[in-house]
Short mmCIF file of C-alpha atoms in Angstrom, two decimals:
data_model
loop_
_atom_site.label_atom_id
_atom_site.label_comp_id
_atom_site.label_asym_id
_atom_site.label_seq_id
_atom_site.Cartn_x
_atom_site.Cartn_y
_atom_site.Cartn_z
CA MET A 56 -33.46 -165.80 179.97
CA SER A 57 -34.36 -167.01 176.52
CA THR A 58 -36.46 -164.91 174.29
CA VAL A 59 -39.14 -167.57 174.27
CA GLY A 60 -39.19 -167.26 178.19
CA ILE A 61 -39.50 -163.48 178.09
CA LEU A 62 -42.48 -163.80 175.90
CA LEU A 63 -44.05 -166.24 177.77
CA SER A 64 -43.38 -164.32 181.12
CA ALA A 65 -44.92 -161.37 179.77
CA PHE A 66 -47.76 -162.75 178.37
CA VAL A 67 -48.82 -165.00 181.19
CA LEU A 68 -48.22 -161.96 183.42
CA SER A 69 -50.41 -159.41 181.70
CA VAL A 70 -53.38 -162.11 181.17
CA THR A 71 -53.40 -163.43 184.70
CA ALA A 72 -53.50 -159.79 185.95
CA LEU A 73 -56.23 -158.86 183.93
CA THR A 74 -57.98 -162.29 184.79
CA VAL A 75 -57.42 -161.19 188.27
CA PHE A 76 -58.89 -157.65 187.89
CA ILE A 77 -61.82 -159.00 185.88
CA TRP A 78 -62.65 -161.72 188.77
CA THR A 79 -62.54 -158.90 191.16
CA GLN A 80 -65.34 -156.83 189.55
CA ARG A 81 -68.95 -157.33 190.00
CA ARG A 82 -70.28 -160.29 187.91
CA GLY A 83 -71.77 -159.66 184.65
CA LEU A 84 -69.21 -157.90 182.81
CA PHE A 85 -71.83 -156.71 180.17
CA GLU A 86 -74.36 -155.81 182.77
CA ARG A 87 -76.75 -153.04 181.55
CA SER A 88 -76.73 -151.02 184.91
CA ALA A 89 -74.05 -150.15 187.10
CA SER A 90 -74.14 -147.57 190.00
CA GLY A 91 -70.60 -146.61 189.06
CA ALA A 92 -71.69 -145.30 185.30
CA GLU A 93 -74.68 -143.33 186.75
CA VAL A 94 -72.67 -140.69 188.88
CA ILE A 95 -72.28 -138.39 185.71
CA PHE A 96 -75.97 -138.00 186.01
CA ALA A 97 -78.18 -135.84 188.21
CA PRO A 98 -81.31 -137.41 189.57
CA GLY A 99 -84.03 -137.41 186.60
CA GLU A 100 -81.22 -136.78 183.82
CA ILE A 101 -81.26 -140.39 182.45
CA GLY A 102 -83.00 -140.47 179.28
CA ARG A 103 -82.35 -136.61 178.74
CA ALA A 104 -79.66 -135.41 176.56
CA GLU A 105 -77.18 -132.63 177.67
CA ASP A 106 -76.04 -131.54 174.35
CA PRO A 107 -75.44 -129.18 172.66
CA ALA A 108 -77.47 -126.31 174.71
CA SER A 109 -75.55 -124.35 177.24
CA GLY A 110 -76.73 -126.36 180.01
CA VAL A 111 -80.04 -126.90 181.96
CA VAL A 112 -80.91 -123.98 184.15
CA PRO A 113 -80.46 -125.28 187.81
CA THR A 114 -83.42 -125.19 190.22
CA ALA A 115 -83.26 -124.88 193.81
CA ASP A 116 -84.64 -128.31 194.52
CA ASN A 117 -82.01 -130.11 192.44
CA GLU A 118 -78.73 -129.93 194.40
CA GLU A 119 -76.61 -131.69 191.78
CA LEU A 120 -77.29 -129.50 189.11
CA LEU A 121 -76.51 -126.38 191.22
CA LEU A 122 -73.15 -128.11 192.14
CA ARG A 123 -72.72 -128.52 188.57
CA ALA A 124 -73.44 -125.03 187.87
CA ARG A 125 -71.07 -123.82 190.38
CA ALA A 126 -68.20 -126.37 189.09
CA ASP A 127 -68.75 -124.74 185.52
CA ALA A 128 -68.55 -121.31 186.97
CA SER A 129 -65.67 -122.27 188.96
CA THR A 130 -63.43 -123.20 185.58
CA ALA A 131 -64.83 -121.16 183.06
CA PRO A 132 -62.49 -118.63 182.76
CA LEU A 133 -59.64 -121.17 183.07
CA VAL A 134 -60.66 -123.30 180.55
CA PHE A 135 -61.49 -120.50 178.22
CA PHE A 136 -57.74 -119.29 178.50
CA PHE A 137 -56.80 -123.01 177.66
CA PHE A 138 -58.70 -123.26 174.70
CA CYS A 139 -57.68 -119.70 173.19
CA CYS A 140 -54.28 -120.81 173.69
CA ALA A 141 -55.33 -124.34 171.86
CA PHE A 142 -56.80 -122.49 169.10
CA ALA A 143 -53.77 -120.30 168.40
CA TRP A 144 -51.27 -123.17 168.63
CA LEU A 145 -53.83 -125.08 166.23
CA LEU A 146 -53.40 -122.62 163.44
CA VAL A 147 -49.43 -122.37 163.90
CA ALA A 148 -49.32 -126.08 163.77
CA SER A 149 -51.63 -126.37 160.80
CA ALA A 150 -49.27 -123.54 158.84
CA ALA A 151 -45.85 -125.32 159.51
CA GLY A 152 -47.24 -128.63 158.90
CA LEU A 153 -48.76 -127.54 155.50
CA THR A 154 -45.39 -125.87 154.72
CA ALA A 155 -43.33 -128.99 155.47
CA SER A 156 -45.98 -131.28 153.58
CA ILE A 157 -45.38 -129.01 150.23
CA LYS A 158 -41.86 -128.86 150.61
CA LEU A 159 -41.60 -132.59 150.11
CA HIS A 160 -42.55 -132.38 146.60
CA GLU A 161 -41.45 -128.86 145.95
CA PRO A 162 -38.14 -129.11 147.76
CA ASP A 163 -37.00 -125.46 145.89
CA TRP A 164 -40.05 -123.59 147.70
CA LEU A 165 -39.21 -121.32 150.52
CA THR A 166 -35.46 -121.95 150.49
CA GLY A 167 -34.39 -118.50 151.43
CA GLN A 168 -34.69 -118.71 155.29
CA PRO A 169 -33.00 -121.10 157.14
CA TRP A 170 -36.01 -121.71 159.43
CA LEU A 171 -38.30 -122.57 156.71
CA THR A 172 -35.86 -125.59 155.66
CA PHE A 173 -37.66 -128.76 156.07
CA GLY A 174 -35.83 -129.94 158.81
CA ARG A 175 -36.86 -127.24 160.94
CA ILE A 176 -40.52 -126.03 159.85
CA ARG A 177 -41.44 -130.13 160.16
CA THR A 178 -39.84 -130.07 163.81
CA ILE A 179 -41.98 -126.85 164.62
CA HIS A 180 -45.17 -128.41 163.36
CA LEU A 181 -44.64 -131.51 165.71
CA ASN A 182 -43.73 -129.44 168.60
CA ALA A 183 -46.54 -127.02 168.17
CA VAL A 184 -49.03 -129.97 168.04
CA ALA A 185 -47.21 -132.06 170.78
CA TYR A 186 -47.11 -129.19 173.29
CA GLY A 187 -49.15 -126.58 172.15
CA TRP A 188 -52.55 -127.63 170.67
CA ALA A 189 -52.76 -131.38 171.96
CA PRO A 190 -52.10 -130.50 175.77
CA MET A 191 -53.77 -126.82 175.79
CA ALA A 192 -56.88 -128.58 174.49
CA GLY A 193 -56.75 -131.60 176.53
CA LEU A 194 -55.96 -130.15 179.95
CA GLY A 195 -58.74 -127.57 179.13
CA ILE A 196 -61.13 -130.35 178.86
CA ALA A 197 -59.92 -132.17 181.98
CA LEU A 198 -60.12 -128.95 184.01
CA PHE A 199 -63.80 -128.86 183.07
CA ILE A 200 -64.80 -132.62 183.40
CA ILE A 201 -63.18 -133.18 186.84
CA PRO A 202 -64.67 -130.67 189.00
CA ARG A 203 -67.95 -131.96 187.36
CA LEU A 204 -67.39 -135.58 188.44
CA LEU A 205 -66.00 -134.71 191.50
CA LYS A 206 -69.10 -132.43 192.11
CA THR A 207 -67.12 -129.21 193.49
CA GLU A 208 -65.71 -126.25 192.47
CA LEU A 209 -62.16 -126.02 191.39
CA VAL A 210 -59.66 -125.23 194.01
CA GLY A 211 -56.32 -123.09 193.03
CA ALA A 212 -57.18 -121.88 189.61
CA ARG A 213 -54.57 -119.12 189.77
CA TYR A 214 -52.10 -121.69 189.72
CA ALA A 215 -53.11 -123.39 186.62
CA PHE A 216 -53.37 -119.58 184.98
CA LEU A 217 -49.51 -119.30 186.19
CA GLY A 218 -48.61 -122.77 184.97
CA ALA A 219 -50.59 -122.27 181.58
CA ALA A 220 -48.80 -118.96 180.95
CA LEU A 221 -45.01 -120.42 181.68
CA TRP A 222 -45.98 -123.43 179.56
CA ASN A 223 -46.93 -121.16 176.75
CA ALA A 224 -43.83 -119.24 177.24
CA ALA A 225 -41.76 -122.15 177.06
CA LEU A 226 -43.33 -123.04 173.91
CA ILE A 227 -42.59 -120.01 172.15
CA ALA A 228 -38.79 -119.99 173.40
CA GLY A 229 -38.87 -123.64 172.31
CA LEU A 230 -39.91 -123.07 168.97
CA GLY A 231 -37.87 -119.95 168.57
CA ALA A 232 -34.62 -122.08 169.64
CA ILE A 233 -35.81 -124.79 167.05
CA ALA A 234 -36.29 -122.01 164.36
CA ALA A 235 -32.80 -120.40 164.99
CA GLY A 236 -31.11 -124.14 164.66
CA PHE A 237 -30.87 -125.13 168.49
CA SER A 238 -32.37 -128.56 168.96
CA ASP A 239 -31.55 -131.46 171.67
CA GLY A 240 -31.64 -133.80 168.34
CA LEU A 241 -34.22 -136.29 169.40
CA GLU A 242 -37.81 -136.45 167.86
CA TRP A 243 -40.43 -135.28 170.23
CA LEU A 244 -37.84 -133.97 172.48
CA GLU A 245 -35.94 -131.31 170.18
CA ILE A 246 -36.69 -128.30 172.41
CA PRO A 247 -33.40 -127.43 174.35
CA TRP A 248 -33.45 -128.91 177.90
CA GLN A 249 -32.66 -125.52 179.55
CA ILE A 250 -36.14 -124.36 178.27
CA ASP A 251 -38.07 -127.72 179.47
CA ILE A 252 -37.52 -126.35 182.97
CA LEU A 253 -40.09 -123.83 182.26
CA PHE A 254 -42.54 -126.89 181.08
CA VAL A 255 -41.88 -128.80 184.12
CA ILE A 256 -42.59 -125.88 186.48
CA GLY A 257 -45.81 -125.03 184.26
CA GLY A 258 -47.35 -128.36 184.14
CA ALA A 259 -46.69 -128.93 188.00
CA LEU A 260 -48.82 -125.78 188.62
CA VAL A 261 -51.51 -126.73 186.05
CA GLY A 262 -51.70 -130.40 187.92
CA LEU A 263 -51.92 -128.69 191.36
CA PRO A 264 -55.44 -127.39 191.11
CA LEU A 265 -56.54 -130.86 189.84
CA ALA A 266 -55.04 -132.41 193.01
CA LEU A 267 -56.38 -129.90 195.40
CA THR A 268 -59.96 -130.35 193.92
CA LEU A 269 -59.66 -134.10 194.52
CA LEU A 270 -59.21 -133.60 197.62
CA GLN A 271 -62.20 -131.65 198.29
CA ARG A 272 -64.55 -134.21 196.23
CA ARG A 273 -68.21 -134.62 197.24
CA VAL A 274 -68.29 -138.21 195.96
CA ASP A 275 -67.13 -141.46 197.04
CA HIS A 276 -66.63 -143.16 193.61
CA LEU A 277 -64.53 -141.66 191.14
CA TYR A 278 -65.83 -142.40 187.66
CA VAL A 279 -63.68 -143.96 184.95
CA SER A 280 -63.04 -140.56 183.42
CA VAL A 281 -61.09 -139.49 186.64
CA TRP A 282 -59.27 -142.46 186.40
CA TYR A 283 -58.21 -141.81 182.95
CA MET A 284 -57.11 -138.23 183.30
CA GLY A 285 -55.76 -138.24 186.86
CA CYS A 286 -53.27 -141.28 185.41
CA ALA A 287 -52.27 -139.08 182.28
CA LEU A 288 -51.63 -136.34 184.82
CA PHE A 289 -49.20 -138.62 186.78
CA TRP A 290 -47.66 -140.44 183.77
CA PHE A 291 -46.88 -137.60 181.63
CA PRO A 292 -44.33 -135.81 184.13
CA VAL A 293 -42.34 -139.14 184.57
CA LEU A 294 -42.03 -139.37 180.74
CA PHE A 295 -41.09 -136.02 180.35
CA LEU A 296 -38.59 -135.88 183.15
CA ILE A 297 -36.99 -139.18 182.21
CA GLY A 298 -37.03 -138.20 178.66
CA ASN A 299 -35.17 -135.01 179.20
CA MET A 300 -32.99 -135.34 181.89
CA PRO A 301 -29.69 -134.18 180.53
CA GLY A 302 -26.63 -136.55 180.00
CA LEU A 303 -28.84 -139.49 181.63
CA HIS A 304 -29.02 -141.53 178.37
CA HIS A 305 -26.41 -142.54 175.75
CA GLY A 306 -25.96 -144.29 172.54
CA VAL A 307 -28.43 -147.29 171.80
CA GLN A 308 -29.85 -146.59 175.50
CA GLN A 309 -30.77 -143.17 174.24
CA ALA A 310 -32.53 -144.55 170.98
CA ALA A 311 -34.47 -147.04 172.95
CA MET A 312 -35.60 -144.03 175.40
CA ASN A 313 -36.41 -141.77 172.36
CA TRP A 314 -38.93 -144.21 171.40
CA TRP A 315 -40.13 -145.16 174.77
CA PHE A 316 -41.12 -141.59 175.44
CA GLY A 317 -42.35 -140.82 171.70
CA HIS A 318 -44.93 -143.68 171.79
CA ASN A 319 -45.76 -143.22 175.55
CA VAL A 320 -46.48 -139.69 175.31
CA LEU A 321 -49.40 -140.63 172.81
CA GLY A 322 -50.45 -143.53 174.48
CA LEU A 323 -50.08 -142.58 178.24
CA PHE A 324 -50.98 -138.79 177.94
CA TYR A 325 -53.15 -137.83 174.75
CA THR A 326 -55.00 -141.25 174.71
CA PRO A 327 -56.22 -141.11 178.37
CA LEU A 328 -57.52 -137.55 177.89
CA ALA A 329 -59.11 -138.49 174.70
CA LEU A 330 -60.81 -141.59 176.11
CA ALA A 331 -61.67 -139.76 179.44
CA SER A 332 -63.66 -137.31 177.15
CA VAL A 333 -65.34 -140.05 175.20
CA TYR A 334 -66.25 -141.80 178.29
CA TYR A 335 -68.04 -138.63 179.70
CA PHE A 336 -69.45 -136.90 176.70
CA LEU A 337 -70.90 -139.73 174.81
CA PRO A 338 -73.32 -140.89 177.60
CA LYS A 339 -74.33 -137.08 178.34
CA ILE A 340 -75.15 -136.61 174.72
CA VAL A 341 -77.09 -139.96 174.54
CA GLY A 342 -78.80 -139.66 177.70
CA ARG A 343 -77.61 -143.10 178.92
CA PRO A 344 -74.93 -144.46 181.17
CA VAL A 345 -72.28 -146.52 179.59
CA GLN A 346 -73.44 -149.71 178.62
CA SER A 347 -70.70 -151.57 180.64
CA TYR A 348 -68.89 -150.05 183.59
CA ASN A 349 -66.66 -152.85 183.95
CA LEU A 350 -65.56 -152.78 180.33
CA SER A 351 -64.69 -149.33 180.73
CA LEU A 352 -62.43 -150.17 183.71
CA LEU A 353 -61.02 -153.20 181.56
CA GLY A 354 -60.03 -150.57 179.02
CA PHE A 355 -58.21 -148.47 181.63
CA TRP A 356 -56.01 -151.34 183.12
CA GLY A 357 -55.43 -152.87 179.86
CA LEU A 358 -54.31 -149.74 178.55
CA ALA A 359 -51.87 -149.45 181.85
CA PHE A 360 -50.69 -153.05 181.55
CA PHE A 361 -49.81 -153.26 177.83
CA TYR A 362 -48.95 -149.75 176.47
CA GLY A 363 -45.71 -148.98 178.46
CA GLN A 364 -43.17 -150.98 176.10
CA VAL A 365 -44.78 -150.69 172.45
CA GLY A 366 -42.42 -148.06 171.26
CA GLY A 367 -39.69 -150.52 170.92
CA HIS A 368 -41.19 -151.88 167.51
CA HIS A 369 -39.81 -148.69 165.94
CA LEU A 370 -36.12 -149.96 166.74
CA ILE A 371 -36.69 -153.51 164.68
CA GLY A 372 -33.56 -153.82 162.84
CA GLY A 373 -31.45 -151.60 165.22
CA PRO A 374 -28.65 -152.42 167.60
CA VAL A 375 -30.78 -153.38 170.39
CA PRO A 376 -31.31 -156.45 172.65
CA GLY A 377 -33.69 -158.74 170.77
CA TRP A 378 -35.82 -159.63 173.78
CA LEU A 379 -36.66 -155.84 173.94
CA ILE A 380 -37.83 -155.85 170.53
CA THR A 381 -39.80 -159.18 170.98
CA LEU A 382 -41.39 -157.71 174.23
CA SER A 383 -42.37 -154.69 172.63
CA ILE A 384 -44.21 -156.57 169.97
CA VAL A 385 -46.10 -158.90 172.02
CA GLN A 386 -47.25 -155.63 174.11
CA SER A 387 -48.44 -153.86 171.00
CA VAL A 388 -50.24 -156.94 169.97
CA MET A 389 -51.96 -157.42 173.51
CA MET A 390 -53.04 -153.87 172.99
CA VAL A 391 -56.28 -155.53 171.19
CA VAL A 392 -57.74 -156.38 174.70
CA PRO A 393 -58.43 -152.72 176.06
CA VAL A 394 -59.20 -151.61 172.19
CA ALA A 395 -61.66 -154.26 172.19
CA ALA A 396 -63.31 -153.32 175.32
CA PHE A 397 -63.49 -149.73 174.41
CA THR A 398 -64.88 -150.73 170.98
CA VAL A 399 -67.64 -153.07 172.41
CA ASN A 400 -68.62 -150.41 175.07
CA GLN A 401 -68.93 -147.60 172.70
CA TYR A 402 -70.98 -149.66 170.02
CA GLN A 403 -73.28 -151.12 172.71
CA THR A 404 -73.68 -147.59 174.31
CA LEU A 405 -74.62 -146.22 171.16
CA LYS A 406 -77.06 -149.09 169.85
CA GLY A 407 -80.43 -147.43 169.48
CA HIS A 408 -78.99 -143.75 169.52
CA LEU A 409 -76.96 -143.62 166.42
CA GLY A 410 -79.43 -141.35 164.89
CA THR A 411 -78.17 -138.67 167.27
CA ILE A 412 -74.76 -138.32 165.33
CA ILE A 413 -76.90 -136.91 162.65
CA THR A 414 -77.96 -133.97 164.94
CA SER A 415 -75.27 -133.55 167.73
CA PRO A 416 -72.00 -131.60 166.86
CA THR A 417 -70.21 -133.26 169.55
CA LEU A 418 -71.27 -136.86 169.20
CA ARG A 419 -70.26 -136.53 165.26
CA PHE A 420 -66.79 -135.83 165.98
CA ILE A 421 -66.65 -138.13 169.21
CA GLY A 422 -67.79 -140.92 167.43
CA LEU A 423 -65.44 -140.56 164.66
CA GLY A 424 -62.81 -140.30 166.81
CA GLY A 425 -63.78 -143.35 168.84
CA LEU A 426 -63.94 -145.52 165.37
CA MET A 427 -60.43 -143.95 164.80
CA TYR A 428 -59.13 -145.24 167.87
CA THR A 429 -60.10 -148.75 167.13
CA ALA A 430 -58.73 -148.57 163.63
CA SER A 431 -55.24 -146.62 164.48
CA SER A 432 -54.75 -149.32 167.59
CA VAL A 433 -55.22 -152.33 165.34
CA GLN A 434 -53.23 -151.20 162.62
CA GLY A 435 -50.65 -149.93 165.07
CA SER A 436 -50.72 -153.99 166.65
CA VAL A 437 -50.47 -155.25 162.77
CA GLU A 438 -47.58 -152.62 162.04
CA ALA A 439 -45.60 -154.03 165.19
CA LEU A 440 -45.26 -157.33 163.60
CA ARG A 441 -41.83 -158.08 161.94
CA SER A 442 -42.88 -159.08 158.69
CA VAL A 443 -45.17 -155.96 158.07
CA ASN A 444 -42.69 -153.73 159.68
CA ALA A 445 -40.05 -155.06 157.43
CA VAL A 446 -41.90 -153.21 154.45
CA THR A 447 -43.11 -149.96 156.37
CA HIS A 448 -40.15 -148.90 158.54
CA PHE A 449 -38.67 -145.94 157.46
CA THR A 450 -41.59 -145.18 155.07
CA HIS A 451 -44.40 -142.84 154.88
CA PHE A 452 -46.62 -145.53 156.17
CA THR A 453 -45.77 -144.76 159.73
CA VAL A 454 -46.53 -141.11 159.19
CA ALA A 455 -49.97 -141.92 157.96
CA HIS A 456 -50.33 -144.24 161.10
CA ALA A 457 -49.22 -141.63 163.33
CA HIS A 458 -51.69 -138.89 161.94
CA LEU A 459 -54.63 -141.24 162.02
CA GLY A 460 -54.18 -141.89 165.73
CA LEU A 461 -53.22 -137.92 167.22
CA TYR A 462 -55.41 -136.30 164.53
CA GLY A 463 -57.99 -138.97 163.48
CA PHE A 464 -58.68 -140.29 167.04
CA VAL A 465 -57.17 -137.41 169.73
CA THR A 466 -57.96 -134.28 167.95
CA MET A 467 -61.18 -135.32 166.71
CA VAL A 468 -62.33 -135.89 170.37
CA PHE A 469 -61.03 -132.72 171.39
CA PHE A 470 -62.93 -131.03 168.72
CA GLY A 471 -66.01 -132.56 169.75
CA ALA A 472 -65.43 -131.81 173.48
CA ILE A 473 -64.68 -128.33 172.63
CA TYR A 474 -68.16 -127.85 170.93
CA PHE A 475 -69.70 -129.21 173.97
CA ILE A 476 -67.96 -127.19 176.62
CA THR A 477 -67.63 -123.89 174.89
CA PRO A 478 -71.49 -122.85 175.35
CA ARG A 479 -71.14 -123.87 178.74
CA ILE A 480 -68.08 -121.45 179.68
CA THR A 481 -69.06 -118.50 177.65
CA GLY A 482 -73.24 -118.59 178.09
CA ARG A 483 -73.38 -118.27 173.90
CA GLU A 484 -74.38 -121.13 171.59
CA TRP A 485 -72.49 -121.52 168.62
CA PRO A 486 -73.72 -119.31 165.85
CA SER A 487 -73.52 -121.42 162.52
CA GLN A 488 -74.81 -124.84 161.88
CA ALA A 489 -73.07 -124.51 158.32
CA LEU A 490 -69.62 -123.44 160.08
CA ILE A 491 -69.70 -126.79 162.28
CA ALA A 492 -70.65 -129.24 159.35
CA ALA A 493 -67.97 -127.44 157.16
CA HIS A 494 -65.57 -128.08 159.76
CA PHE A 495 -66.48 -131.52 160.34
CA TRP A 496 -66.21 -132.54 156.76
CA LEU A 497 -63.24 -130.80 155.97
CA ALA A 498 -61.38 -132.41 158.79
CA THR A 499 -62.93 -135.80 157.83
CA VAL A 500 -62.07 -135.98 154.03
CA GLY A 501 -58.67 -134.37 154.83
CA ILE A 502 -57.46 -136.93 157.19
CA ALA A 503 -58.93 -139.37 154.94
CA VAL A 504 -57.12 -138.26 152.00
CA TYR A 505 -54.16 -137.70 153.94
CA PHE A 506 -54.10 -141.17 155.52
CA VAL A 507 -55.20 -143.37 152.31
CA SER A 508 -52.47 -141.70 150.24
CA LEU A 509 -49.57 -142.18 152.61
CA THR A 510 -50.64 -145.88 153.53
CA ILE A 511 -50.69 -146.66 149.85
CA GLY A 512 -47.68 -144.79 148.87
CA GLY A 513 -45.81 -145.93 152.01
CA TRP A 514 -46.29 -149.40 151.13
CA LEU A 515 -45.03 -149.19 147.74
CA GLN A 516 -42.20 -147.13 149.06
CA GLY A 517 -41.26 -150.09 151.32
CA LEU A 518 -41.40 -152.76 148.55
CA ALA A 519 -39.22 -150.67 146.40
CA MET A 520 -36.52 -150.12 149.20
CA LEU A 521 -36.56 -154.02 149.59
CA ASP A 522 -36.30 -154.80 146.02
CA GLU A 523 -32.50 -154.69 145.44
CA THR A 524 -33.01 -154.60 141.61
CA ARG A 525 -34.47 -151.05 141.93
CA PRO A 526 -32.53 -148.06 142.55
CA PHE A 527 -33.06 -146.44 145.63
CA ILE A 528 -34.18 -142.97 143.76
CA GLU A 529 -37.00 -145.09 142.53
CA SER A 530 -38.48 -145.23 145.88
CA VAL A 531 -38.30 -141.77 146.16
CA THR A 532 -39.77 -140.70 143.03
CA LEU A 533 -42.85 -143.07 142.92
CA MET A 534 -43.78 -141.11 146.30
CA ALA A 535 -44.56 -137.82 144.12
CA PRO A 536 -48.00 -138.07 143.61
CA TYR A 537 -48.88 -139.23 147.03
CA LEU A 538 -47.10 -136.72 148.85
CA LYS A 539 -49.09 -134.10 146.56
CA ALA A 540 -52.22 -135.94 147.63
CA ARG A 541 -50.68 -135.69 151.29
CA SER A 542 -50.75 -131.72 150.80
CA VAL A 543 -54.13 -131.79 149.40
CA GLY A 544 -55.38 -133.50 152.35
CA GLY A 545 -53.17 -131.24 154.86
CA ALA A 546 -54.94 -128.31 153.35
CA LEU A 547 -58.40 -129.26 153.58
CA MET A 548 -57.73 -130.08 157.15
CA GLY A 549 -55.78 -126.62 157.81
CA LEU A 550 -58.82 -124.91 156.07
CA GLY A 551 -60.98 -126.82 158.42
CA HIS A 552 -59.05 -125.33 161.44
CA VAL A 553 -59.35 -121.80 159.86
CA VAL A 554 -63.17 -122.53 159.97
CA PHE A 555 -63.10 -123.87 163.52
CA VAL A 556 -61.18 -120.95 164.86
CA LEU A 557 -63.24 -118.18 162.87
CA HIS A 558 -66.50 -119.80 164.12
CA PHE A 559 -65.20 -119.30 167.72
CA VAL A 560 -64.31 -115.65 166.94
CA LEU A 561 -67.83 -115.16 165.61
CA LEU A 562 -69.49 -116.71 168.97
CA LEU A 563 -67.10 -114.20 170.92
CA ALA A 564 -68.43 -111.70 168.78
CA GLY A 565 -71.67 -112.15 169.97
CA ARG A 566 -73.14 -113.46 166.58
CA SER A 567 -75.22 -116.03 168.07
CA GLU A 568 -76.92 -113.33 170.54
CA GLY A 569 -80.25 -114.13 170.99
CA ARG A 570 -80.47 -117.63 169.87
CA THR A 571 -82.54 -119.67 172.31
CA ARG A 572 -82.22 -123.01 170.49
CA PRO A 573 -79.21 -125.45 170.67
CA THR A 574 -77.17 -125.08 167.42
CA LEU A 575 -77.97 -128.56 166.00
CA LEU A 576 -76.45 -129.87 162.50
CA ALA A 577 -79.82 -131.05 161.47
CA THR A 578 -83.72 -132.08 162.63
CA ARG A 579 -84.21 -135.74 162.87
#
């Protein structure tokens, strides 16, 4: 089949499938009320925010609030453990990332130990984020949300405890192997496959309680957040097993698989967990159902239809079939469909409640994260085009884009969710308004400096490499000021993480004892 035929077939199939899906939904795509969107609220809750206090005290006459309280109690110790692990890996990843960043413009710094060389410390940073901070935070959030949405207690929490312990043991072993120079040599897949067996067992044990809880649900309708989280927990094992199967992929096929995994672990694991969080916490914070429930489902199916092959655009110019690259570009551009659905829905839901961003710690982080989802996704669609990719490929531009997605979007949403959940699993409010504000602004300014500097520098770097009249070393030296700015941005983000963890420790130490009012950022 010709490239044109493949393009047209993929396009027609995707659009037809989405058209059929939309047609099967209730009439009125922008309908203001839908019963499916209201299942996250107990009777009488619509119009009242549940943020950021540690929860309304349930009364005997409100069965749903009692069920929610029991669900929270059943998940509290487990979610607390996941969050503690997430905090630890966040600090490890921050230290390793800042070290790697500084070494890009100070290559003679910390050269005495092999494990501190750029190739190893940067890989430690990536894996500490990819298998430490992000999954521990995301799965902890999922374990909190899903029993609430299913209106039942978590079943089999002990399996998840064991699974989390094995997962963290595997990560410690994996990072130790990388530090010692043992690696499978593929980005995102560096940890030796022998250690990956522990990840598989641990991940299966973590997912088991969620499956058992789903079987015990007390609801007929599954809210869209359950769809996102459930599919993330199905997609990731498939990705991980195929990506790490020893001897299964060779040569060019291995390269294609590598970017299939690398891109999809972001789009089909972290992204669904983050979007599920937005669709749950945003309505709870503003006290109204999501504006269009059908648009939320359109966003889910659009992600499922279009994201699977977008990683191929990282292989433009490589020895891979042209039709595969073209299909990947088409899929990347078509991602504007689910992104537009989410963006419109988020704006319409927030309309009339934007002032809540001033006061709510959770909404401030989640609102920014949702905005960065739109920005990073649109940028990714543009970057996949051959004309743009010719400049940005093999430059720091792609590093900026990756951090906008995984940090600006996913991590910011996870931060906001943790601010919401922690008081409900510890029974204590956050102690300091100032520390929340400091964390937000350090993280926001840090990622802004990081992203802008590498985007500008990366584009100039690409132009310099394409200019045959300029020596290659010029494309290296011109990046020096931008790499220093990158380290400044990374240092600000890292300082924000230290503030975040310190604030969590103060909460556990009882510094908020006696506080009866929720910790708001400001009074409107």
